[in-house]
Amino acid sequence: MVMMSLGVGLAFGFTAGVLVQLASATTLGLGYGLGYSIIQAQTVNDAPSPLRSAALTWFVIAYFIGIFGFPMLGGWLIVLLATSGFSSSFCLSLLPNWRLLSSVLPENRKKSRRRLNDIVGGFHRDQLFHSPGSRR
């Protein structure tokens, strides 16, 4: 996140030039590349073993919905509600995100994992991802 912020700061903090643009793009790209892989690895590692492939799948789906869906939704909100309405909507959307984040913080992680283990129970991996009558 620091590298990404530094890249954005370089882009807006200095007068335009080739070197500033290269430095900004490089630091932003490095920060984004490192951040994405770390968040992805953390997501998969926090999932129980039988659900790791599902966690990876859902992470990628959520990522692509966010990358491609947010600009479309944001543009629609700006056209419909103007920038002040978009800003208000964006700020309101932070509340459920904060709640979700607070549920996975380290002090709550054991409770969340215990609840997930209660839901998953003693299912075997094949029972989670295949219908009972399917053959391999």
Coordinates of C-alpha atoms in Angstrom, one line a residue:
M1 CA 0.0 0.0 0.0
V2 CA 2.9 2.4 0.7
M3 CA 4.3 1.8 -2.7
M4 CA 1.0 2.4 -4.4
S5 CA 0.5 5.6 -2.4
L6 CA 4.0 6.7 -3.3
G7 CA 3.2 6.1 -7.0
V8 CA 0.0 8.1 -6.9
G9 CA 1.8 10.9 -4.9
L10 CA 4.6 11.0 -7.5
A11 CA 2.0 11.4 -10.3
F12 CA 0.1 14.2 -8.7
G13 CA 2.9 15.8 -6.6
F14 CA 5.3 16.8 -9.4
T15 CA 5.1 18.5 -12.8
A16 CA 4.6 16.2 -15.7
G17 CA 7.6 14.7 -17.3
V18 CA 8.8 11.4 -18.6
L19 CA 10.9 10.5 -15.6
V20 CA 8.1 11.4 -13.2
Q21 CA 5.7 9.2 -15.2
L22 CA 8.1 6.3 -15.3
A23 CA 8.8 6.5 -11.5
S24 CA 5.1 6.8 -10.8
A25 CA 4.1 3.9 -13.0
T26 CA 6.9 1.7 -11.6
T27 CA 6.1 2.3 -7.9
L28 CA 2.4 2.0 -8.5
G29 CA 2.8 -1.3 -10.4
L30 CA 5.2 -2.7 -7.8
G31 CA 2.9 -1.8 -5.0
Y32 CA -0.1 -3.3 -6.8
G33 CA 1.7 -6.5 -7.8
L34 CA 3.0 -7.1 -4.3
G35 CA -0.3 -6.2 -2.6
Y36 CA -2.5 -8.4 -4.8
S37 CA -0.4 -11.5 -4.3
I38 CA -0.1 -11.0 -0.6
I39 CA -3.9 -10.5 -0.1
Q40 CA -4.6 -13.5 -2.3
A41 CA -2.1 -15.7 -0.4
Q42 CA -3.6 -14.6 2.9
T43 CA -7.1 -15.4 1.7
V44 CA -6.1 -18.9 0.7
N45 CA -4.1 -19.5 3.8
D46 CA -6.9 -18.4 6.1
A47 CA -9.4 -20.8 4.6
P48 CA -9.7 -24.3 6.0
S49 CA -7.9 -26.9 3.9
P50 CA -11.0 -28.4 2.2
L51 CA -12.1 -25.0 1.1
R52 CA -8.8 -23.5 -0.2
S53 CA -9.6 -24.0 -3.9
A54 CA -13.1 -22.5 -3.4
A55 CA -11.5 -19.5 -1.5
L56 CA -9.1 -18.9 -4.4
T57 CA -12.0 -19.1 -6.9
W58 CA -14.2 -16.7 -4.9
F59 CA -11.2 -14.3 -4.5
V60 CA -10.6 -14.1 -8.2
I61 CA -14.4 -13.7 -9.0
A62 CA -14.7 -10.9 -6.4
Y63 CA -11.5 -9.3 -7.8
F64 CA -12.8 -9.2 -11.4
I65 CA -16.3 -8.0 -10.3
G66 CA -14.6 -5.2 -8.4
I67 CA -12.2 -4.2 -11.2
F68 CA -14.8 -4.2 -13.9
G69 CA -18.0 -3.6 -12.0
F70 CA -16.9 -0.7 -9.9
P71 CA -16.1 1.7 -12.8
M72 CA -19.4 0.9 -14.5
L73 CA -21.4 1.4 -11.2
G74 CA -19.3 4.5 -10.3
G75 CA -19.9 6.0 -13.7
W76 CA -23.6 5.3 -13.5
L77 CA -23.8 6.9 -10.0
I78 CA -21.9 10.0 -11.2
V79 CA -24.3 10.4 -14.1
L80 CA -27.4 9.8 -12.0
L81 CA -26.4 11.5 -8.7
A82 CA -23.5 13.8 -9.6
T83 CA -20.1 13.6 -7.8
S84 CA -21.5 14.5 -4.4
G85 CA -24.0 11.7 -4.6
F86 CA -21.3 9.3 -5.8
S87 CA -19.1 10.3 -2.9
S88 CA -21.9 9.8 -0.4
S89 CA -22.7 6.4 -1.8
F90 CA -19.1 5.4 -1.7
C91 CA -18.8 6.5 1.9
L92 CA -21.9 4.5 2.8
S93 CA -20.5 1.4 1.1
L94 CA -17.5 1.6 3.5
L95 CA -19.7 0.7 6.5
P96 CA -20.4 -2.9 5.5
N97 CA -16.7 -3.3 4.3
W98 CA -15.6 -2.1 7.8
R99 CA -17.9 -4.7 9.4
L100 CA -16.5 -7.4 7.2
L101 CA -12.9 -6.4 7.9
S102 CA -13.6 -6.3 11.7
S103 CA -14.9 -9.8 11.6
V104 CA -11.6 -11.2 10.2
L105 CA -9.2 -9.3 12.4
P106 CA -6.9 -11.5 14.5
E107 CA -8.9 -11.2 17.7
N108 CA -12.1 -12.4 15.9
R109 CA -10.4 -14.9 13.6
K110 CA -10.6 -17.9 16.0
K111 CA -14.4 -17.3 16.5
S112 CA -14.9 -17.0 12.7
R113 CA -12.9 -20.1 12.0
R114 CA -14.8 -22.0 14.7
R115 CA -18.1 -21.0 13.1
L116 CA -16.8 -22.0 9.6
N117 CA -15.7 -25.4 11.0
D118 CA -19.1 -25.9 12.6
I119 CA -20.7 -25.2 9.2
V120 CA -18.3 -27.4 7.2
G121 CA -18.3 -30.0 9.9
G122 CA -16.7 -33.3 9.1
F123 CA -17.3 -33.1 5.3
H124 CA -14.7 -34.7 3.1
R125 CA -13.3 -32.7 0.2
D126 CA -15.2 -34.8 -2.4
Q127 CA -18.5 -34.2 -0.5
L128 CA -18.0 -30.4 -0.6
F129 CA -17.4 -30.1 -4.3
H130 CA -19.2 -33.0 -6.0
S131 CA -22.8 -34.2 -5.9
P132 CA -23.3 -37.4 -3.9
G133 CA -24.3 -39.5 -7.0
S134 CA -21.5 -38.3 -9.3
R135 CA -18.7 -40.6 -10.4
R136 CA -15.1 -39.8 -11.1

